[in-house]
Tab-separated table of C-alpha atoms and ligand atoms in Angstrom:
chain	number	residue	atom	x	y	z
G	342	UNK	CA	-9.956	29.415	-67.043
G	343	UNK	CA	-10.898	31.593	-64.095
G	344	UNK	CA	-10.333	30.121	-60.642
G	345	UNK	CA	-11.281	31.424	-57.215
G	346	UNK	CA	-8.941	31.530	-54.215
G	347	UNK	CA	-10.278	31.488	-50.655
G	348	UNK	CA	-10.397	34.706	-48.636
G	349	UNK	CA	-7.297	34.618	-46.398
G	350	UNK	CA	-8.069	33.054	-42.999
G	351	UNK	CA	-6.359	34.130	-39.751
G	352	UNK	CA	-3.161	32.167	-40.538
G	353	UNK	CA	-3.170	32.603	-44.315
G	354	UNK	CA	-0.868	34.536	-46.587
G	355	UNK	CA	-2.168	35.766	-49.948
G	356	UNK	CA	0.506	35.939	-52.622
G	357	UNK	CA	0.607	37.724	-55.967
G	358	UNK	CA	2.534	35.180	-58.043
G	359	UNK	CA	5.320	36.724	-60.132
G	360	UNK	CA	6.935	33.566	-61.524
G	361	UNK	CA	6.416	29.811	-61.473
G	362	UNK	CA	9.015	27.218	-62.475
G	363	UNK	CA	8.034	24.351	-64.776
G	364	UNK	CA	8.879	20.987	-63.191
G	365	UNK	CA	8.833	17.649	-65.006
G	366	UNK	CA	6.326	16.558	-62.328
G	367	UNK	CA	3.922	19.062	-63.922
G	368	UNK	CA	4.141	17.077	-67.169
G	369	UNK	CA	3.714	13.710	-65.383
G	370	UNK	CA	0.612	15.027	-63.614
G	371	UNK	CA	-1.015	17.037	-66.413
G	372	UNK	CA	-0.828	13.880	-68.522
G	373	UNK	CA	-1.873	11.675	-65.559
G	374	UNK	CA	1.267	9.564	-66.048
G	375	UNK	CA	1.266	8.775	-62.314
G	376	UNK	CA	-2.494	8.124	-62.576
G	377	UNK	CA	-5.100	9.835	-60.412
G	378	UNK	CA	-4.824	13.382	-61.738
G	379	UNK	CA	-7.847	15.451	-60.727
G	380	UNK	CA	-9.095	17.776	-63.456
G	381	UNK	CA	-9.227	20.651	-64.023
G	382	UNK	CA	-5.520	20.571	-63.168
G	383	UNK	CA	-3.586	23.785	-62.529
G	384	UNK	CA	0.046	22.689	-62.151
G	385	UNK	CA	2.972	24.609	-60.705
G	386	UNK	CA	4.856	24.206	-57.424
G	387	UNK	CA	7.860	26.470	-57.854
G	388	UNK	CA	6.109	29.672	-56.860
G	389	UNK	CA	7.617	33.059	-56.027
G	390	UNK	CA	5.936	36.411	-55.605
G	391	UNK	CA	4.957	39.193	-53.296
G	392	UNK	CA	2.709	39.033	-50.237
G	393	UNK	CA	-0.500	40.940	-51.043
G	394	UNK	CA	-2.489	40.339	-47.820
G	395	UNK	CA	-2.135	38.472	-44.521
G	396	UNK	CA	-4.618	37.066	-41.999
G	397	UNK	CA	-5.076	38.606	-38.537
G	398	UNK	CA	-2.778	36.101	-36.768
G	399	UNK	CA	0.096	36.149	-39.251
G	400	UNK	CA	3.089	37.837	-37.654
G	401	UNK	CA	5.983	36.563	-39.797
G	402	UNK	CA	4.983	38.040	-43.151
G	403	UNK	CA	3.920	41.507	-44.288
G	404	UNK	CA	2.435	42.756	-47.554
G	405	UNK	CA	5.148	43.590	-50.083
G	406	UNK	CA	7.651	40.963	-48.911
G	407	UNK	CA	9.149	38.423	-51.317
G	408	UNK	CA	8.111	34.854	-50.592
G	409	UNK	CA	7.999	31.403	-52.101
G	410	UNK	CA	5.753	28.354	-52.005
G	411	UNK	CA	6.987	24.906	-52.989
G	412	UNK	CA	5.265	21.539	-53.284
G	413	UNK	CA	3.475	21.557	-49.904
G	414	UNK	CA	0.553	23.772	-48.806
G	415	UNK	CA	-0.714	21.777	-45.821
G	416	UNK	CA	-0.117	18.703	-43.626
G	417	UNK	CA	-1.592	17.313	-40.389
G	418	UNK	CA	0.777	19.478	-38.244
G	419	UNK	CA	0.888	17.001	-35.336
G	420	UNK	CA	2.393	13.691	-36.464
G	421	UNK	CA	6.016	12.688	-35.820
G	422	UNK	CA	6.998	13.761	-39.345
G	423	UNK	CA	5.424	17.222	-38.993
G	424	UNK	CA	6.950	17.618	-35.502
G	425	UNK	CA	10.376	17.026	-37.049
G	426	UNK	CA	9.722	19.520	-39.844
G	427	UNK	CA	9.461	16.683	-42.348
G	428	UNK	CA	6.005	17.666	-43.613
G	429	UNK	CA	7.009	16.127	-46.953
G	430	UNK	CA	6.683	12.677	-45.336
G	431	UNK	CA	3.397	13.388	-43.479
G	432	UNK	CA	0.702	10.887	-44.519
G	433	UNK	CA	-1.686	13.832	-44.831
G	434	UNK	CA	0.570	16.159	-46.787
G	435	UNK	CA	-1.433	18.366	-49.152
G	436	UNK	CA	0.388	19.078	-52.379
G	437	UNK	CA	0.265	22.510	-53.973
G	438	UNK	CA	-1.850	21.001	-56.731
G	439	UNK	CA	-3.866	17.809	-57.255
G	440	UNK	CA	-4.536	17.179	-53.528
G	441	UNK	CA	-7.982	17.117	-51.885
G	442	UNK	CA	-9.021	20.377	-50.196
G	443	UNK	CA	-12.235	21.979	-48.928
G	444	UNK	CA	-11.623	24.877	-51.336
G	445	UNK	CA	-13.362	24.776	-54.727
G	446	UNK	CA	-13.144	22.739	-56.920
G	447	UNK	CA	-12.270	20.154	-54.218
G	448	UNK	CA	-8.578	19.778	-55.014
G	449	UNK	CA	-5.634	22.178	-54.814
G	450	UNK	CA	-4.717	24.340	-57.811
G	451	UNK	CA	-1.096	25.332	-58.275
G	452	UNK	CA	1.152	28.113	-59.403
G	453	UNK	CA	0.289	28.613	-63.090
G	454	UNK	CA	-2.073	31.247	-61.730
G	455	UNK	CA	-2.062	34.878	-60.669
G	456	UNK	CA	-2.598	34.435	-56.926
G	457	UNK	CA	-2.466	31.786	-54.232
G	458	UNK	CA	-3.555	31.672	-50.586
G	459	UNK	CA	-1.409	29.470	-48.322
G	460	UNK	CA	-1.190	28.804	-44.565
G	461	UNK	CA	1.816	30.735	-43.204
G	462	UNK	CA	3.596	27.540	-42.062
G	463	UNK	CA	4.173	26.599	-45.716
G	464	UNK	CA	5.324	30.023	-46.922
G	465	UNK	CA	9.084	30.533	-47.371
G	466	UNK	CA	11.034	33.761	-47.098
G	467	UNK	CA	13.096	34.768	-50.148
G	468	UNK	CA	16.282	36.659	-49.226
G	469	UNK	CA	17.777	36.836	-52.731
G	470	UNK	CA	17.775	40.260	-54.435
G	471	UNK	CA	14.444	41.015	-56.178
G	472	UNK	CA	16.214	41.054	-59.556
G	473	UNK	CA	16.932	37.320	-59.164
G	474	UNK	CA	13.350	36.398	-58.302
G	475	UNK	CA	12.546	34.472	-61.507
G	476	UNK	CA	15.686	32.362	-61.121
G	477	UNK	CA	14.842	31.662	-57.457
G	478	UNK	CA	11.519	29.988	-58.385
G	479	UNK	CA	13.046	26.587	-59.321
G	480	UNK	CA	14.722	26.364	-55.912
G	481	UNK	CA	11.264	25.711	-54.411
G	482	UNK	CA	11.168	22.207	-55.934
G	483	UNK	CA	14.312	21.431	-57.961
G	484	UNK	CA	16.478	23.100	-55.304
G	485	UNK	CA	15.061	21.395	-52.217
G	486	UNK	CA	14.634	18.003	-53.919
G	487	UNK	CA	18.376	17.891	-54.577
G	488	UNK	CA	19.536	19.745	-51.426
G	489	UNK	CA	17.686	17.401	-49.036
G	490	UNK	CA	19.300	14.099	-50.128
G	491	UNK	CA	22.731	15.738	-50.441
G	492	UNK	CA	22.393	16.838	-46.796
G	493	UNK	CA	20.811	13.573	-45.607
G	494	UNK	CA	23.686	11.519	-47.045
G	495	UNK	CA	26.165	14.125	-45.683
G	496	UNK	CA	27.781	15.055	-48.977
G	497	UNK	CA	30.776	17.332	-48.471
G	498	UNK	CA	34.520	17.828	-48.935
G	499	UNK	CA	36.386	14.648	-49.836
G	500	UNK	CA	33.325	13.080	-51.499
G	501	UNK	CA	33.047	12.254	-55.162
G	502	UNK	CA	29.394	12.605	-56.149
G	503	UNK	CA	27.604	11.703	-59.359
G	504	UNK	CA	24.546	13.586	-60.590
G	505	UNK	CA	22.579	11.730	-63.281
G	506	UNK	CA	20.181	13.591	-65.620
G	507	UNK	CA	21.094	17.214	-66.158
G	508	UNK	CA	17.687	18.885	-66.323
G	509	UNK	CA	15.970	21.147	-63.801
G	510	UNK	CA	16.780	18.968	-60.781
G	511	UNK	CA	20.144	17.727	-62.006
G	512	UNK	CA	21.627	21.129	-62.745
G	513	UNK	CA	20.687	22.255	-59.218
G	514	UNK	CA	22.185	19.020	-57.863
G	515	UNK	CA	25.509	19.876	-59.497
G	516	UNK	CA	25.500	23.460	-58.189
G	517	UNK	CA	24.556	22.406	-54.641
G	518	UNK	CA	26.917	19.421	-54.340
G	519	UNK	CA	29.745	21.636	-55.619
G	520	UNK	CA	28.813	24.382	-53.123
G	521	UNK	CA	28.886	21.765	-50.334
G	522	UNK	CA	32.512	21.038	-51.245
G	523	UNK	CA	32.152	17.749	-53.130
G	524	UNK	CA	33.841	16.782	-56.378
G	525	UNK	CA	30.996	16.364	-58.882
G	526	UNK	CA	30.709	14.125	-61.944
G	527	UNK	CA	27.748	14.884	-64.223
G	528	UNK	CA	26.066	12.025	-66.128
G	529	UNK	CA	24.043	13.020	-69.162
G	530	UNK	CA	22.530	11.388	-72.231
G	531	UNK	CA	22.929	14.671	-74.117
G	532	UNK	CA	26.275	15.284	-75.818
G	533	UNK	CA	25.205	18.941	-76.103
G	534	UNK	CA	25.359	19.345	-72.304
G	535	UNK	CA	28.973	18.175	-72.016
G	536	UNK	CA	30.528	21.654	-71.875
G	537	UNK	CA	27.646	23.352	-70.107
G	538	UNK	CA	27.700	20.910	-67.190
G	539	UNK	CA	31.319	21.876	-66.455
G	540	UNK	CA	30.235	25.489	-66.069
G	541	UNK	CA	27.691	24.405	-63.427
G	542	UNK	CA	30.467	23.060	-61.191
G	543	UNK	CA	31.090	19.512	-62.396
G	544	UNK	CA	34.751	18.545	-62.641
G	545	UNK	CA	33.969	15.814	-65.182
G	546	UNK	CA	31.077	15.056	-67.520
G	547	UNK	CA	30.237	11.521	-68.625
G	548	UNK	CA	27.924	10.791	-71.550
G	549	UNK	CA	26.152	7.815	-70.000
G	550	UNK	CA	25.409	6.177	-73.370
G	551	UNK	CA	29.197	5.706	-73.834
G	552	UNK	CA	30.321	2.439	-72.101
G	553	UNK	CA	34.016	3.429	-72.090
G	554	UNK	CA	33.300	6.718	-70.330
G	555	UNK	CA	31.122	4.891	-67.801
G	556	UNK	CA	33.799	2.217	-67.202
G	557	UNK	CA	36.347	4.925	-66.433
G	558	UNK	CA	34.264	5.882	-63.364
G	559	UNK	CA	33.910	2.312	-61.999
G	560	UNK	CA	33.988	2.002	-58.174
G	561	UNK	CA	34.870	5.687	-57.760
G	562	UNK	CA	31.746	7.442	-56.440
G	563	UNK	CA	30.583	7.832	-52.833
G	564	UNK	CA	27.047	8.891	-53.755
G	565	UNK	CA	24.868	9.228	-56.847
G	566	UNK	CA	21.857	11.532	-57.076
G	567	UNK	CA	19.700	10.132	-59.878
G	568	UNK	CA	17.220	12.670	-61.279
G	569	UNK	CA	16.458	10.939	-64.590
G	570	UNK	CA	12.770	11.256	-65.531
G	571	UNK	CA	12.599	7.981	-67.502
G	572	UNK	CA	13.125	4.254	-66.760
G	573	UNK	CA	16.726	3.159	-67.333
G	574	UNK	CA	19.353	0.565	-66.377
G	575	UNK	CA	20.276	1.308	-62.751
G	576	UNK	CA	23.011	-1.352	-62.756
G	577	UNK	CA	25.151	0.792	-65.030
G	578	UNK	CA	25.262	3.329	-62.179
G	579	UNK	CA	25.669	0.876	-59.265
G	580	UNK	CA	28.911	-0.313	-60.817
G	581	UNK	CA	30.262	3.209	-60.342
G	582	UNK	CA	29.692	3.270	-56.552
G	583	UNK	CA	32.460	2.457	-54.073
G	584	UNK	CA	31.847	-0.058	-51.277
G	585	UNK	CA	29.047	1.303	-49.022
G	586	UNK	CA	28.049	3.868	-51.631
G	587	UNK	CA	24.428	4.956	-52.057
G	588	UNK	CA	22.367	5.877	-55.084
G	589	UNK	CA	19.344	8.013	-54.176
G	590	UNK	CA	16.558	8.147	-56.749
G	591	UNK	CA	14.610	11.385	-56.984
G	592	UNK	CA	13.461	11.032	-60.595
G	593	UNK	CA	9.943	9.573	-60.659
G	594	UNK	CA	9.328	8.001	-64.089
G	595	UNK	CA	5.846	7.005	-65.182
G	596	UNK	CA	6.851	3.317	-65.443
G	597	UNK	CA	9.323	1.351	-63.255
G	598	UNK	CA	13.039	0.967	-63.846
G	599	UNK	CA	14.174	-2.539	-64.837
G	600	UNK	CA	14.898	-4.345	-61.564
G	601	UNK	CA	18.530	-3.910	-60.443
G	602	UNK	CA	20.878	-6.897	-60.188
G	603	UNK	CA	21.161	-7.958	-56.523
G	604	UNK	CA	24.821	-8.914	-56.966
G	605	UNK	CA	25.702	-5.312	-57.759
G	606	UNK	CA	24.366	-4.384	-54.311
G	607	UNK	CA	25.496	-7.242	-52.073
G	608	UNK	CA	29.061	-7.567	-53.332
G	609	UNK	CA	29.910	-4.009	-52.229
G	610	UNK	CA	27.211	-3.377	-49.567
G	611	UNK	CA	25.723	-0.673	-51.799
G	612	UNK	CA	22.377	1.004	-51.072
G	613	UNK	CA	19.487	2.027	-53.257
G	614	UNK	CA	17.420	4.835	-51.728
G	615	UNK	CA	14.802	7.432	-52.561
G	616	UNK	CA	13.965	10.938	-51.404
G	617	UNK	CA	10.905	13.179	-51.728
G	618	UNK	CA	11.325	16.987	-51.937
G	619	UNK	CA	12.139	18.258	-48.396
G	620	UNK	CA	10.466	19.664	-45.289
G	621	UNK	CA	9.625	23.306	-44.729
G	622	UNK	CA	12.502	24.165	-42.303
G	623	UNK	CA	15.021	22.519	-44.642
G	624	UNK	CA	13.519	24.378	-47.622
G	625	UNK	CA	14.134	27.662	-45.777
G	626	UNK	CA	17.661	26.486	-44.922
G	627	UNK	CA	18.268	25.709	-48.623
G	628	UNK	CA	16.929	29.111	-49.743
G	629	UNK	CA	19.196	30.878	-47.238
G	630	UNK	CA	22.172	28.684	-48.219
G	631	UNK	CA	21.600	29.708	-51.854
G	632	UNK	CA	20.983	33.394	-51.063
G	633	UNK	CA	24.231	33.514	-49.067
G	634	UNK	CA	26.215	32.069	-51.981
G	635	UNK	CA	24.420	33.760	-54.873
G	636	UNK	CA	23.071	30.419	-56.129
G	637	UNK	CA	20.017	30.485	-58.425
G	638	UNK	CA	18.760	28.264	-61.245
G	639	UNK	CA	19.737	28.728	-64.909
G	640	UNK	CA	16.423	29.595	-66.499
G	641	UNK	CA	14.623	30.351	-69.737
G	642	UNK	CA	11.652	32.683	-69.162
G	643	UNK	CA	8.447	31.802	-71.029
G	644	UNK	CA	5.036	33.337	-71.530
G	645	UNK	CA	2.019	31.353	-70.351
G	646	UNK	CA	0.990	30.541	-73.941
G	647	UNK	CA	4.389	28.890	-74.561
G	648	UNK	CA	3.804	26.159	-71.972
G	649	UNK	CA	2.953	23.321	-74.388
G	650	UNK	CA	6.074	23.952	-76.427
G	651	UNK	CA	8.087	24.075	-73.177
G	652	UNK	CA	6.740	20.632	-72.183
G	653	UNK	CA	7.684	19.192	-75.588
G	654	UNK	CA	11.181	20.623	-75.293
G	655	UNK	CA	11.606	19.194	-71.773
G	656	UNK	CA	10.616	15.742	-73.008
G	657	UNK	CA	13.408	16.073	-75.574
G	658	UNK	CA	15.871	17.188	-72.852
G	659	UNK	CA	16.095	20.519	-74.693
G	660	UNK	CA	16.211	23.028	-71.828
G	661	UNK	CA	19.111	24.699	-70.037
G	662	UNK	CA	17.935	24.088	-67.419
G	663	UNK	CA	14.523	25.255	-66.219
G	664	UNK	CA	11.614	27.009	-67.868
G	665	UNK	CA	10.042	29.664	-65.670
G	666	UNK	CA	6.661	31.193	-66.463
G	667	UNK	CA	6.158	34.927	-66.133
G	668	UNK	CA	2.742	34.870	-64.481
G	669	UNK	CA	1.730	38.367	-65.573
G	670	UNK	CA	1.357	36.838	-69.076
G	671	UNK	CA	-1.593	34.775	-67.800
G	672	UNK	CA	-3.767	37.891	-67.662
G	673	UNK	CA	-6.389	37.808	-70.388
G	674	UNK	CA	-5.664	34.204	-71.443
G	675	UNK	CA	-8.737	32.787	-69.644
Z	591	NAP	P1	13.802	17.559	-66.514
Z	591	NAP	O1	14.186	18.962	-66.326
Z	591	NAP	O2	12.976	17.165	-67.670
Z	591	NAP	O3	15.176	16.711	-66.483
Z	591	NAP	C1	15.188	15.296	-66.568
Z	591	NAP	C2	16.480	14.870	-67.241
Z	591	NAP	O4	16.518	13.443	-67.256
Z	591	NAP	C3	16.583	15.284	-68.675
Z	591	NAP	O5	17.028	16.595	-68.868
Z	591	NAP	C4	17.599	14.293	-69.183
Z	591	NAP	O6	18.902	14.704	-68.806
Z	591	NAP	C5	17.326	13.044	-68.360
Z	591	NAP	N1	16.700	12.034	-69.202
Z	591	NAP	C6	17.346	11.001	-69.740
Z	591	NAP	N2	16.543	10.262	-70.469
Z	591	NAP	C7	15.334	10.827	-70.406
Z	591	NAP	C8	14.089	10.512	-70.997
Z	591	NAP	N3	13.921	9.440	-71.797
Z	591	NAP	N4	13.059	11.325	-70.734
Z	591	NAP	C9	13.195	12.388	-69.946
Z	591	NAP	N5	14.390	12.719	-69.360
Z	591	NAP	C10	15.438	11.953	-69.603
Z	591	NAP	O7	13.023	17.001	-65.232
Z	591	NAP	P2	13.109	17.503	-63.704
Z	591	NAP	O8	12.100	18.568	-63.498
Z	591	NAP	O9	14.522	17.715	-63.337
Z	591	NAP	O10	12.518	16.210	-62.964
Z	591	NAP	C11	13.222	14.974	-63.045
Z	591	NAP	C12	12.386	13.861	-62.429
Z	591	NAP	O11	12.306	14.088	-61.009
Z	591	NAP	C13	10.940	13.806	-62.911
Z	591	NAP	O12	10.549	12.431	-63.005
Z	591	NAP	C14	10.168	14.490	-61.801
Z	591	NAP	O13	8.818	14.093	-61.709
Z	591	NAP	C15	10.949	14.013	-60.605
Z	591	NAP	N6	10.804	14.843	-59.398
Z	591	NAP	C16	10.886	14.195	-58.206
Z	591	NAP	C17	10.827	14.915	-57.036
Z	591	NAP	C18	10.993	14.218	-55.724
Z	591	NAP	O14	10.590	14.778	-54.708
Z	591	NAP	N7	11.583	13.042	-55.673
Z	591	NAP	C19	10.652	16.307	-57.082
Z	591	NAP	C20	10.588	16.927	-58.316
Z	591	NAP	C21	10.676	16.190	-59.474
Z	591	NAP	P3	20.164	14.505	-69.777
Z	591	NAP	O15	19.835	15.290	-71.028
Z	591	NAP	O16	21.270	15.091	-69.006
Z	591	NAP	O17	20.308	13.049	-70.005
Z	592	ZN	ZN1	8.638	19.643	-58.894
């Protein structure tokens, strides 16, 4: 379909989108698994490209520069959350797609498109080499969604950290926790990822369907980052946490997890937590952290007309580890 973007206002940046990562949230929303999807839906919130025009009052960005846009394109800009740079927790946060907006058609349209116009506050600077641009795209959601909880729970040297679900988010979680100095254990349901997860920085890989392998990790982890996109038994993971350990859920399945057993929490003062993407300043911090260390996502480039097959493969866990759309292949498909 053809869509129209607004003419850049004084504080807007117009971006020619080069690549857009394919997040499991795109699947949840396209299929209205979280309910409330507004159609027509244009998904995509792992956007990278080149600035093509700027409004009169934009001083931080110039045409030609490499930039990114993640999950947030607006917020109230004056609440306590926005003041702290935690726009992701603003009650009026506007998502990159499927949020109400004055622009036609009345809700935001995301990054599976050729251009986007975004207020400068929500535009990120990309400092990676241009040749890595496609592999930078997934940092805008998968990167920040894993970086933010790892930072919030102060993961670092001396910590043993579990990452559950080795997809787009999980593989970034392994890379980032490793780069922060932690010892990382990867938990996967896919035997085929056993070797590959070691290459990402995990020191051990556990196939979570194997009770003996799970038992070997009992009471050993300081923190678990759970990215799994489907409901599952959380108790199996709580048993792996030390006293005072925390499991942060970032995976957002369409239906709830079975309720955890209270005794698994109270007997070792364990915590169950959640985390939503990250704020704009922290997203820039994450991009710079990754640029400084040469960290990018492991990607498989797809054409726009391969998107349905990509979704099916993600549902099967068959992706190492993120599909990224080459947006120039959208031309002529409308
Ligand atoms: P993904 O690439 O599809 O990875 C999810 C992984 O979960 C799979 O690769 C698989 O890993 C594991 N899994 C185990 N059982 C599964 C099942 N029955 N169905 C699907 N996956 C299963 O997804 P993603 O893009 O990383 O996103 C993961 C979840 O995080 C999604 O629910 C997404 O909506 C959510 N999310 C949340 C935030 C946030 O702010 N909190 C941000 C972005 C995304 P193994 O093969 O290793 O078992
Ligand atoms: Zn996402």
